[in-house]
CSV table of C-alpha atoms and ligand atoms in Angstrom, one decimal:
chain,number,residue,atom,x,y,z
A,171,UNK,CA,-1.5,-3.7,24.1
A,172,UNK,CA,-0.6,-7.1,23.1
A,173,UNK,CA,-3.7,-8.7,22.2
A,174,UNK,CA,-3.3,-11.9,21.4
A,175,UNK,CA,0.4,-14.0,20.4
A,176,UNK,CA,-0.1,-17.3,18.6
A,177,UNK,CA,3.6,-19.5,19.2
A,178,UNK,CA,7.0,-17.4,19.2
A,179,UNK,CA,9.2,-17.5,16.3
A,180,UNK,CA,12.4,-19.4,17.0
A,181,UNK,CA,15.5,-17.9,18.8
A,182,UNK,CA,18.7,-17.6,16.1
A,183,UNK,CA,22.2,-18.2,17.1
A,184,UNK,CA,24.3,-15.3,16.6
A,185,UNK,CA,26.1,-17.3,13.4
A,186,UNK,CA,22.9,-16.6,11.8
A,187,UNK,CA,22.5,-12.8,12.9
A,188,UNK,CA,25.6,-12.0,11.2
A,189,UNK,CA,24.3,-12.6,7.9
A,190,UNK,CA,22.0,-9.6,8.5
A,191,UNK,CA,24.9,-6.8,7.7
A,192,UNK,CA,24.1,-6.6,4.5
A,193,UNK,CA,24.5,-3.0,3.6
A,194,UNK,CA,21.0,-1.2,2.7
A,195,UNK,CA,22.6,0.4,-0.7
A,196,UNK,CA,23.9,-3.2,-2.3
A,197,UNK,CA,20.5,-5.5,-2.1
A,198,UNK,CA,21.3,-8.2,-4.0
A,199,UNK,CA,18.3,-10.9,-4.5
A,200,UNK,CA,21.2,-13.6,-3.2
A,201,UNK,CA,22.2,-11.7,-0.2
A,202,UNK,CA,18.3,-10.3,0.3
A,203,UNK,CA,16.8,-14.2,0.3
A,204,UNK,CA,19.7,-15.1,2.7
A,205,UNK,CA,18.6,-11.9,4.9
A,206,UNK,CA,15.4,-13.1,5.1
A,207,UNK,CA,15.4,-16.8,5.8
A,208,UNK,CA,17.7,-15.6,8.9
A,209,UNK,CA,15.4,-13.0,10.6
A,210,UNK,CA,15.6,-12.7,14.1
A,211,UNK,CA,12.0,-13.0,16.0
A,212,UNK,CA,9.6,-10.1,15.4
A,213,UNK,CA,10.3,-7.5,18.8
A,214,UNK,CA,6.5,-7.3,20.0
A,215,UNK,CA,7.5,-5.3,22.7
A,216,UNK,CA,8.8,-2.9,19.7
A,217,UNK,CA,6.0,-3.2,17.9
A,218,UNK,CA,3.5,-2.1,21.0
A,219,UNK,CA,5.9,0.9,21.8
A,220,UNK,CA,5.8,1.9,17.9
A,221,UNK,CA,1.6,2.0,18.1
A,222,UNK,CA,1.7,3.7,21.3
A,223,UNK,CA,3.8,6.4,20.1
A,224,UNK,CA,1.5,6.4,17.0
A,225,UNK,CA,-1.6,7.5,19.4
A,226,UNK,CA,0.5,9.8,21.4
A,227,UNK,CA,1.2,11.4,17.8
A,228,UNK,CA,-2.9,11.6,17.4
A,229,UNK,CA,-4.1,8.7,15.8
A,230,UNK,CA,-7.4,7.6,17.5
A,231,UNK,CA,-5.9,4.4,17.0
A,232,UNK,CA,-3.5,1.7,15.5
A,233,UNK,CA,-3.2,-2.0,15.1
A,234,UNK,CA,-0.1,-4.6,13.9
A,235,UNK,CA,0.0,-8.1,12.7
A,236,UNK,CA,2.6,-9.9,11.9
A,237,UNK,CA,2.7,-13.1,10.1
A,238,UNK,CA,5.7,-15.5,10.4
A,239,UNK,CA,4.7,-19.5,9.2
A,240,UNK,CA,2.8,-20.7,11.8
A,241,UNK,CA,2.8,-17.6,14.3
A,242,UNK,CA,0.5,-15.0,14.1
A,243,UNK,CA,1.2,-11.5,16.4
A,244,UNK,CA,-1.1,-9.1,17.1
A,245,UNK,CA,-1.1,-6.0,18.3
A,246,UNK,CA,-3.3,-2.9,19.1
A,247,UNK,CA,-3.5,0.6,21.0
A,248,UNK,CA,-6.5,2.8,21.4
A,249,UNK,CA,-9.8,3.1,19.8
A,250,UNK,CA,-11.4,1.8,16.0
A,251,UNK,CA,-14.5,4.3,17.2
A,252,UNK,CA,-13.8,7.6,18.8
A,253,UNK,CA,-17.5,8.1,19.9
A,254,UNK,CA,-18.7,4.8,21.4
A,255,UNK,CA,-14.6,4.0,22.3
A,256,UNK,CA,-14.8,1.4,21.1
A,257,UNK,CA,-11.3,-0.3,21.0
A,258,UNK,CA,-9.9,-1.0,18.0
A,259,UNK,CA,-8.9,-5.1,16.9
A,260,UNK,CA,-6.1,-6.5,14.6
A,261,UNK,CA,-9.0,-7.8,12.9
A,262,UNK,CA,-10.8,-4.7,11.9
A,263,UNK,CA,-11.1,-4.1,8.8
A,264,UNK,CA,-10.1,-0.5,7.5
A,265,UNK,CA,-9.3,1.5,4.0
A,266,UNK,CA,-6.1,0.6,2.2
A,267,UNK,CA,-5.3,3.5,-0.5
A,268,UNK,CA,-2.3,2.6,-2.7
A,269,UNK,CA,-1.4,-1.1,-1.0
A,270,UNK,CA,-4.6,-1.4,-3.8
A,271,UNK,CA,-1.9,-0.4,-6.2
A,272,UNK,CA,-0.5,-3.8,-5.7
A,273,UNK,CA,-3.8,-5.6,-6.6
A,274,UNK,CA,-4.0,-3.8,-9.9
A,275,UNK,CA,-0.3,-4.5,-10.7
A,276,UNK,CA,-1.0,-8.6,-10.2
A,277,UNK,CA,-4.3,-8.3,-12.2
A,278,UNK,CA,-2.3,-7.0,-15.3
A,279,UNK,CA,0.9,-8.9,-14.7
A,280,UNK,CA,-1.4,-12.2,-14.7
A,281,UNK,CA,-2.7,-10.9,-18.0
A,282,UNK,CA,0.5,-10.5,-19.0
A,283,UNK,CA,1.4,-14.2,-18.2
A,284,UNK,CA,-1.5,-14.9,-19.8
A,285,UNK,CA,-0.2,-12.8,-23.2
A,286,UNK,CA,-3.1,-10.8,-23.0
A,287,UNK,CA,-0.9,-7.9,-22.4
A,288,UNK,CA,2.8,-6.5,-23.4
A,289,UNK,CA,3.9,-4.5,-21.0
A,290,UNK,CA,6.4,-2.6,-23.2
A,291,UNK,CA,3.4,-1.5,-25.7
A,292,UNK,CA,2.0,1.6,-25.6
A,293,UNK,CA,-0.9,1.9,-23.6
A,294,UNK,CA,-3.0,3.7,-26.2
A,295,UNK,CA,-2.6,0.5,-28.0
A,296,UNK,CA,-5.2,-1.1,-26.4
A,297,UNK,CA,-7.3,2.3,-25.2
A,298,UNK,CA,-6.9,4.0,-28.4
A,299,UNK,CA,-6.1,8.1,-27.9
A,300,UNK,CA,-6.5,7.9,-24.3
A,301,UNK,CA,-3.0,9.1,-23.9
A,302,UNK,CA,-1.6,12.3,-25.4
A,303,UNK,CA,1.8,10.6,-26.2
A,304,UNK,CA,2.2,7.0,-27.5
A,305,UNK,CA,5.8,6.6,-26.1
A,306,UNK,CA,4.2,5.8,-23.0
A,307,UNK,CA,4.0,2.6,-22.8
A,308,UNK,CA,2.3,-0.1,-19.5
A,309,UNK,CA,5.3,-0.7,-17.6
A,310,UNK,CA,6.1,3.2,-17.7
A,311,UNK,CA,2.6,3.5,-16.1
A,312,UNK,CA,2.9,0.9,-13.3
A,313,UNK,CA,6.2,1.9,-12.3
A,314,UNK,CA,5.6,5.6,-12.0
A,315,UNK,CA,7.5,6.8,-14.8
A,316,UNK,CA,5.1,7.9,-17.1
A,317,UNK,CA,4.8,11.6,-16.6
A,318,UNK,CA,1.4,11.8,-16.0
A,319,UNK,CA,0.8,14.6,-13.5
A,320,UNK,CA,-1.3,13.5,-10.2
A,321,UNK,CA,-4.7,15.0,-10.6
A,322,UNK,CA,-5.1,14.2,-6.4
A,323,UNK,CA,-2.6,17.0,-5.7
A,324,UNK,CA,-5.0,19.6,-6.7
A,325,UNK,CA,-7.9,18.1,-5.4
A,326,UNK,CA,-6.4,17.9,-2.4
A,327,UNK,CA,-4.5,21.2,-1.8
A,328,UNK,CA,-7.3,21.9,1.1
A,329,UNK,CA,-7.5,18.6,2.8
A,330,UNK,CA,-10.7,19.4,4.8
A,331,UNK,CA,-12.9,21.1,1.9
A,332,UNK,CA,-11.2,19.0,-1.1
A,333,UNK,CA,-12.0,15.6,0.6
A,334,UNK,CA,-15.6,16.8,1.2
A,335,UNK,CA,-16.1,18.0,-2.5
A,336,UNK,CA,-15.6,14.7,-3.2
A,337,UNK,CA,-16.3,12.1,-1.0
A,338,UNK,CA,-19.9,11.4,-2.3
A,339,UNK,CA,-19.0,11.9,-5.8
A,340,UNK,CA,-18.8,9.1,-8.7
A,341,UNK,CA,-15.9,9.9,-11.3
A,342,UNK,CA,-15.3,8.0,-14.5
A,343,UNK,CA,-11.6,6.9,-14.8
A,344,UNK,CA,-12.0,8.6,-18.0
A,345,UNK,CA,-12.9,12.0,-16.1
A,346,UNK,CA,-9.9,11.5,-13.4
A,347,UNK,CA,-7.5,10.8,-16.8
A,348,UNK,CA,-9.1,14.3,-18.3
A,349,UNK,CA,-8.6,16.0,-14.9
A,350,UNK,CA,-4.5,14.7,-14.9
A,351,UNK,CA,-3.8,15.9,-19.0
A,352,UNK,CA,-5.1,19.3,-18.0
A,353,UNK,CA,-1.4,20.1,-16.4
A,354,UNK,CA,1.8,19.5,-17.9
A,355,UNK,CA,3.6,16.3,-17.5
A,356,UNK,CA,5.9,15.9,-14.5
A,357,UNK,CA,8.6,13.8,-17.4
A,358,UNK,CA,9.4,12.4,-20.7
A,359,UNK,CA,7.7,8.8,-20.5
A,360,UNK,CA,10.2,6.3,-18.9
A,361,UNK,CA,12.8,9.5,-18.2
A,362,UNK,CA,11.8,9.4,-14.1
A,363,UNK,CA,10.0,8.4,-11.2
A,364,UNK,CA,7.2,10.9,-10.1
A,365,UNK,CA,4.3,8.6,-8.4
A,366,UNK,CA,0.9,9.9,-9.4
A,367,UNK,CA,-2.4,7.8,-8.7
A,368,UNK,CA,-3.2,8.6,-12.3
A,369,UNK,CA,-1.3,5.9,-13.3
A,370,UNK,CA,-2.9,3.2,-11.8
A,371,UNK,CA,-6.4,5.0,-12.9
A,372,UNK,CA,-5.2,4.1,-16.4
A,373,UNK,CA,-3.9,0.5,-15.2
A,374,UNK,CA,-8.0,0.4,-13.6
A,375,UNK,CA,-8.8,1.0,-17.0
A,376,UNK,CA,-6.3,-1.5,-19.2
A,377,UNK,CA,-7.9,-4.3,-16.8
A,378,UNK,CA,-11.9,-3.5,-17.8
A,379,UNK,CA,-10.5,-3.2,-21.2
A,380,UNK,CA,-8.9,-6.8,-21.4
A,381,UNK,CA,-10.6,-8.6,-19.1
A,382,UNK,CA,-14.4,-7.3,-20.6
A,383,UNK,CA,-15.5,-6.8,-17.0
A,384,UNK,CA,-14.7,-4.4,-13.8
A,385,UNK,CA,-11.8,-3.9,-11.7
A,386,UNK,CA,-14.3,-5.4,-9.0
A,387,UNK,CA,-14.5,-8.8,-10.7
A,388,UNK,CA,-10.9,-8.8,-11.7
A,389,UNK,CA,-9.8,-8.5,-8.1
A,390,UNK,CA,-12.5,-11.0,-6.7
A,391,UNK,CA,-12.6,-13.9,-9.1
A,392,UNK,CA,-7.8,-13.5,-9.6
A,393,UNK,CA,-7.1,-13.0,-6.3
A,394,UNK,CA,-10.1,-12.1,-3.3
A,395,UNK,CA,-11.7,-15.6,-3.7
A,396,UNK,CA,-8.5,-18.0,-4.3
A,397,UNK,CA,-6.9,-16.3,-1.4
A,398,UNK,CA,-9.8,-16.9,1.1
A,399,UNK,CA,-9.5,-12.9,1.4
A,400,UNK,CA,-12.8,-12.7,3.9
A,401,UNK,CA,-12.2,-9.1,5.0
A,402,UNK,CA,-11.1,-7.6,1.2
A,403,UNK,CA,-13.9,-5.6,-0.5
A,404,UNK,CA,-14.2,-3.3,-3.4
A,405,UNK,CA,-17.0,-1.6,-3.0
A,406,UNK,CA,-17.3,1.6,-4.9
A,407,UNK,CA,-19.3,3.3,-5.3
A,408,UNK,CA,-20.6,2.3,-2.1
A,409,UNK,CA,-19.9,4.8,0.6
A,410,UNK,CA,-19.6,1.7,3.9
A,411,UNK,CA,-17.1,-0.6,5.0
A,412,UNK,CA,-18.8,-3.9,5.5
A,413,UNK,CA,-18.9,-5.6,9.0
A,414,UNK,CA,-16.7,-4.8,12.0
A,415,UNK,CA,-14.2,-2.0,11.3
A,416,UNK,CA,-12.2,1.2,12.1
A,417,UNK,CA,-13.6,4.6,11.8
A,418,UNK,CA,-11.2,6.8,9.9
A,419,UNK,CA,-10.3,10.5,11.0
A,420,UNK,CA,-8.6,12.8,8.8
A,421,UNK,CA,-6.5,15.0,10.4
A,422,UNK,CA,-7.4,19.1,9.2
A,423,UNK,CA,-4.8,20.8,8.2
A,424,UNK,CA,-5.0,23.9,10.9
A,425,UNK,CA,-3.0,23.1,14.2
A,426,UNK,CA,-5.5,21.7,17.0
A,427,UNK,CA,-8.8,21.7,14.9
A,428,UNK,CA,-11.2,18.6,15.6
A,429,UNK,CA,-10.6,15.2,13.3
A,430,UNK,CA,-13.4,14.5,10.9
A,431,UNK,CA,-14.7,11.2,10.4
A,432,UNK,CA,-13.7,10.5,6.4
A,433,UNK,CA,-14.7,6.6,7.2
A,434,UNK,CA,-17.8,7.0,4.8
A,435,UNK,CA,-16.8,7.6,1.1
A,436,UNK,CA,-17.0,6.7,-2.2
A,437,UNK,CA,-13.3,6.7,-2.7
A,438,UNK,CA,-13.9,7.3,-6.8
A,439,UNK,CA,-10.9,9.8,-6.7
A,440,UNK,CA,-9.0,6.6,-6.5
A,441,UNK,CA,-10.4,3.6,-7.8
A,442,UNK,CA,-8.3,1.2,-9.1
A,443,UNK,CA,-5.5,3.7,-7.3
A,444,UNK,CA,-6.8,3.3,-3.9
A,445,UNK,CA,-10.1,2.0,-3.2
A,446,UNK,CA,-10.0,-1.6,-1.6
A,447,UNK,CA,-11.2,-2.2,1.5
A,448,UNK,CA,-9.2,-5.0,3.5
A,449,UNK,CA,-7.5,-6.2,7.1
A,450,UNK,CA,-4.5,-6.8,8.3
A,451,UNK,CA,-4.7,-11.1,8.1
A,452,UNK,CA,-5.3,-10.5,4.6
A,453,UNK,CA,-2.9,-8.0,3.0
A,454,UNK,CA,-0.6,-10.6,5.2
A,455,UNK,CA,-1.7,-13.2,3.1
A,456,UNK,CA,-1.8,-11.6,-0.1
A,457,UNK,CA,2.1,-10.2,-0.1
A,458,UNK,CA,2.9,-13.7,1.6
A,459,UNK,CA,1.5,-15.5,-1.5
A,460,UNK,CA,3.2,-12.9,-3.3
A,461,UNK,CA,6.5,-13.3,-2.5
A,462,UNK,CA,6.6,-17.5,-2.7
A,463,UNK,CA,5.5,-17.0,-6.7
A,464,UNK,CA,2.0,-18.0,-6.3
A,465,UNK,CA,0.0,-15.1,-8.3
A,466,UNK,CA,2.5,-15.1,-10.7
A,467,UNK,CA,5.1,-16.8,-13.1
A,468,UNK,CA,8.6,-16.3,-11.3
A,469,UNK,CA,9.4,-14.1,-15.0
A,470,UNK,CA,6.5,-11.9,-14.4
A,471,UNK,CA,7.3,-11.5,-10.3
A,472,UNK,CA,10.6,-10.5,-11.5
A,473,UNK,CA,9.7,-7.9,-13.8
A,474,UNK,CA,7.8,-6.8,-10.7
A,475,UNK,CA,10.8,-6.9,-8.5
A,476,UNK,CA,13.0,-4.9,-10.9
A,477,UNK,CA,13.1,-2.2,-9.0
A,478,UNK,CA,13.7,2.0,-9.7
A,479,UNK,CA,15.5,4.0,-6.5
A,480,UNK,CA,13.2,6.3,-5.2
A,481,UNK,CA,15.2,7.7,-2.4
A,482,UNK,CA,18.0,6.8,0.3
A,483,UNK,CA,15.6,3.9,1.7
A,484,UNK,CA,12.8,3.2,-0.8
A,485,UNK,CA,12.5,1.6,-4.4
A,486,UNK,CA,9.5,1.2,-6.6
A,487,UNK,CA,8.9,-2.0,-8.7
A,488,UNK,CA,5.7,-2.4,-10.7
A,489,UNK,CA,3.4,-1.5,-8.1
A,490,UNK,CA,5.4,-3.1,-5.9
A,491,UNK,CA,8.0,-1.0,-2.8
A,492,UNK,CA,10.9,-2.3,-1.1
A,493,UNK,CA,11.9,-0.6,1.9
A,494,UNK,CA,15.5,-1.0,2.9
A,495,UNK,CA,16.0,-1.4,6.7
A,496,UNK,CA,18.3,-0.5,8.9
A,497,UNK,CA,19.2,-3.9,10.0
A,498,UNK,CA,20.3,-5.1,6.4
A,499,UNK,CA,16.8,-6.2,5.5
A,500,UNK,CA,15.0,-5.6,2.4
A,501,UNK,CA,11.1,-5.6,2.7
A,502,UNK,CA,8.3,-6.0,-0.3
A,503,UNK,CA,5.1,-4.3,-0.2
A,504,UNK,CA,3.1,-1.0,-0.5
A,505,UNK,CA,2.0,2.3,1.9
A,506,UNK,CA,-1.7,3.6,1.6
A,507,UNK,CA,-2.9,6.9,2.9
A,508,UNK,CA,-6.5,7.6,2.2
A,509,UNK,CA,-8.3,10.3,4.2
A,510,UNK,CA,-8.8,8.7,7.9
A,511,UNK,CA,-6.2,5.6,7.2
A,512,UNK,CA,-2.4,5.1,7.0
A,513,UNK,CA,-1.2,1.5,6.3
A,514,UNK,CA,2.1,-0.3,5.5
A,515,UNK,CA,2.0,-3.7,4.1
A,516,UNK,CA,5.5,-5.6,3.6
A,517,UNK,CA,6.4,-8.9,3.4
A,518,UNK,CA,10.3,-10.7,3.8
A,519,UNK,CA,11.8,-11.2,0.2
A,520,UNK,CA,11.1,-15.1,1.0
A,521,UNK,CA,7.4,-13.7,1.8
A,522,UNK,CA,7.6,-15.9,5.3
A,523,UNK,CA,7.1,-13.4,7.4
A,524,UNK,CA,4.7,-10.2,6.4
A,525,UNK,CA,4.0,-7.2,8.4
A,526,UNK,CA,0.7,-4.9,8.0
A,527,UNK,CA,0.1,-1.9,10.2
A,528,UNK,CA,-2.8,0.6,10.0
A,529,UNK,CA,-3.7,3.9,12.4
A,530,UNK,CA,-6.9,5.3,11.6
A,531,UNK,CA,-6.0,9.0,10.7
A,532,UNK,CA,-4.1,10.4,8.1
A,533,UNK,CA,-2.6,13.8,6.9
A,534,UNK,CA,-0.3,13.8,10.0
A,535,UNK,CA,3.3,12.9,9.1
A,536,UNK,CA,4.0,12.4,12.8
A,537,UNK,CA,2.0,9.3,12.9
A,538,UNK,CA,2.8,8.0,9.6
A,539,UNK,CA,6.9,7.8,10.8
A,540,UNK,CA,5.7,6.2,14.2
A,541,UNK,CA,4.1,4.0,11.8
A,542,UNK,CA,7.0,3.1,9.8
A,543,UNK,CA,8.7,1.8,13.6
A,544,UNK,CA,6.5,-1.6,12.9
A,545,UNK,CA,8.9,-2.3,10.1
A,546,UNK,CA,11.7,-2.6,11.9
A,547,UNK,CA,10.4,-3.8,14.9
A,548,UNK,CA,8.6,-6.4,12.8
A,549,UNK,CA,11.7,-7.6,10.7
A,550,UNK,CA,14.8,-6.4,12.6
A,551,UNK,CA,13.7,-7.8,15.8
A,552,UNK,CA,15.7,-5.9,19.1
A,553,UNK,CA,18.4,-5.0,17.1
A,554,UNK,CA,17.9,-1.6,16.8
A,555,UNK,CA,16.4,0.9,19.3
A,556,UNK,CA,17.5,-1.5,21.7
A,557,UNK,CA,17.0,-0.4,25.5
A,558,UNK,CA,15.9,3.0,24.4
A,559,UNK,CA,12.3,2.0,25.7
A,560,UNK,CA,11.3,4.1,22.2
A,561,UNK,CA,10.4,2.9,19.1
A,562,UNK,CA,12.9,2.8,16.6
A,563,UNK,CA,12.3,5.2,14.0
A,564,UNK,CA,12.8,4.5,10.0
A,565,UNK,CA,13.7,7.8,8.1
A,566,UNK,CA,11.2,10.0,6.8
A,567,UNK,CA,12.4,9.4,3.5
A,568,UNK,CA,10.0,7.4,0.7
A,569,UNK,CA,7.0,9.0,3.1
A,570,UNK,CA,7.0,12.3,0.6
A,571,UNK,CA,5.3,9.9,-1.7
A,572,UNK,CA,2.2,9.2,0.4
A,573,UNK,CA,1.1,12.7,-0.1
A,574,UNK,CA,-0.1,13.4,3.4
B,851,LIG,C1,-4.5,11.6,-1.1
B,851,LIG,C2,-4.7,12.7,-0.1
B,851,LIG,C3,-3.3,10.8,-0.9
B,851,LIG,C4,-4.8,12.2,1.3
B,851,LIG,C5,-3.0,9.8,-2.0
B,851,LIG,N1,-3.3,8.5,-1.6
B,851,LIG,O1,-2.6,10.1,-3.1
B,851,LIG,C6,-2.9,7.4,-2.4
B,851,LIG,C7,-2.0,6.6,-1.6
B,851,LIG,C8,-4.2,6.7,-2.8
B,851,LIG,O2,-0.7,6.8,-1.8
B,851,LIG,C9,-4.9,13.2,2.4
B,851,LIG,N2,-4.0,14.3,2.2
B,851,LIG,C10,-4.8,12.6,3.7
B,851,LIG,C11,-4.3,15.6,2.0
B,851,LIG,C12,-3.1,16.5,1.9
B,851,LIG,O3,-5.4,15.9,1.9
B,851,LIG,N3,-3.5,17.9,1.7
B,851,LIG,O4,-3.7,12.5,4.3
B,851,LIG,O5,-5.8,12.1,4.2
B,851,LIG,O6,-2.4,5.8,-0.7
């Protein structure tokens, strides 16, 4: 259901539409800042069929937003609360996973601007020993090439029994960085992409180190509080979500066995990797700023945008994505999946116009690619899937990464 539209973007000539051919393989920042200033209007109808296709795929629910200047659309299907059906709102607030990846990334690459940090030093320069290898240096970690194996895969194996081992349990980073050094290392620091949450454990970590305080006050006094971010919390090791918000179901991993409700957790298997708490207005707001150079020096939101192929369709940055679409358009953001909660988060290259989507299950990779439909809906307007009457579907490829 359309729930509420604020204004309509305006219609573009078909001049203008032309400029969108801009082959997915060749993004060049030039031809990726013309893409976006010329973006045809967000296809809400797209957007609707994409969420209702999520709940026929067995998410309880699912909400959109999209941002564009002065227009807000919004956009929801089903229920935030299986029990009391209560339906779910584009303002409900829900659990993000990695898009808090993102938020460590512009803590350290402020500190950076600030020359409190280098990212090309080691990172056992500032945590002495932490790391067995001192070739690995910050940027390896934040871009996912540091070898450090993903301590969440073993954890997680059983999806139903590993999430309840831990969701009431409070881990040191120290202990998650112990649990990762007991495997081998996926690579030879800066040699590949392999995306492990360990990483951003160890960026959790570099910010308590040079900022003297917690990843909590890092996030709330540099980016929560001069954003107006009224529906962003980090709470751990608090087990709620403050105020009005989705229930999250994870999805078991035998065929037809009943969702659990994973909305109540400490999330300390993720931390700085995972653990914020936010909405769909403000993730909006937080790429939009983002991407118009307002967290960072336009040297330091480069060095974010420098981005490492992941697969046909996705990139990695410094904890930063870009999803390639199949309109031309190049978008900027992150994907979460924590147990109960899928979200994207992307935002045009210009960061005008920003798309966040959540449905409240997870460890169903049906939903997740009816999920990924938003993007294009949101960016590519009606020119693909047109007159199919189904949402358009973005490849499955870059998903792998989400661990479901
Ligand atoms: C953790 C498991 C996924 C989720 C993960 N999330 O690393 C990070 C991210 C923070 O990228 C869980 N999957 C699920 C399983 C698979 O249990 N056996 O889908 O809820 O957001």
């Amino acid at each position: 259901m359309v729930s509420a539209m604020v204004g309509r973007g305006a219609v573009l000539g078909a001049a203008v539409l032309s400029l969108l051919t801009v082959p997915a393989r060749a993004v060049t920042p030039e031809a990726d800042a013309r893409a976006a200033a010329a973006l045809p209007a967000p296809d809400v109808g797209g957007l609707d069929a994409a969420l209702h296709s999520v709940v026929n795929q067995g998410a309880p629910g699912a909400l959109a937003r999209v941002d564009d200047g002065d227009d807000s659309y919004l956009v929801t299907r089903g229920f935030a609360d299986r029990s009391t059906r209560q339906g779910i709102s584009a303002a409900d607030r829900f659990r993000i996973g990695s898009v808090t990846k993102s938020f460590s990334a512009v803590v350290l690459l402020q500190l950076a601007d600030e020359h409190k940090l280098d990212l090309d030093a080691p990172v056992n320069r500032y945590l002495p020993k932490l790391l067995p290898d001192d070739g690995i240096t910050v940027r390896h970690v934040l871009s996912h090439r540091s070898g450090l194996y993903d301590y969440s895969d073993d954890m997680f194996a059983q999806s139903v029994s590993g999430f309840e081992a831990v969701r009431n349990k409070v881990f040191g980073y120290r202990d998650l960085v112990a649990l990762s050094l007991r495997k081998p290392r996926t690579n030879a620091p800066g040699a590949a992409y392999s995306y492990s949450n360990t990483n951003y454990v160890v960026a959790g970590l570099l910010i308590e180190k040079l900022t003297g305080s917690s990843v909590r006050s890092a996030y709330e006094k540099r980016l929560i509080s001069p954003l107006g971010l009224r529906d962003t919390f980090y709470v751990h090791p608090d087990t709620k979500i403050p105020g009005r918000h989705a229930h999250g179901y994870l999805t078991p991993d035998a065929a037809g066995a009943k969702l659990v409700d994973a909305t109540d957790q400490t999330v300390s298997w993720a931390q700085s990797a995972g653990a914020l708490i936010s909405s769909a207005r403000d993730l909006n707001t937080f790429y939009s700023a983002l991407l118009r150079g307002k967290l960072l020096s336009s040297a330091r939101l480069a060095e974010m945008e420098r981005f490492t192929r992941v697969d046909a369709t996705t990139s990695y940055g410094l904890g930063l994505r870009r999803r390639d679409l199949s309109c031309g358009v190049s978008v900027y953001g992150h994907t979460g999946a924590v147990q109960g909660f899928y979200t994207y988060a992307f935002a045009s290259k210009d960061g005008k116009r920003a798309l966040t989507a959540a449905a409240n299950t997870s460890n169903n990779a049906k939903v997740l690619g009816a999920l990924a439909g938003t993007l294009e809906s949101a960016f590519c307007g009606k020119s693909t899937g047109k007159g199919t009457g189904k949402a358009p579907r973005v490849p499955a490829a870059g998903e792998r990464d989400l661990k479901q």
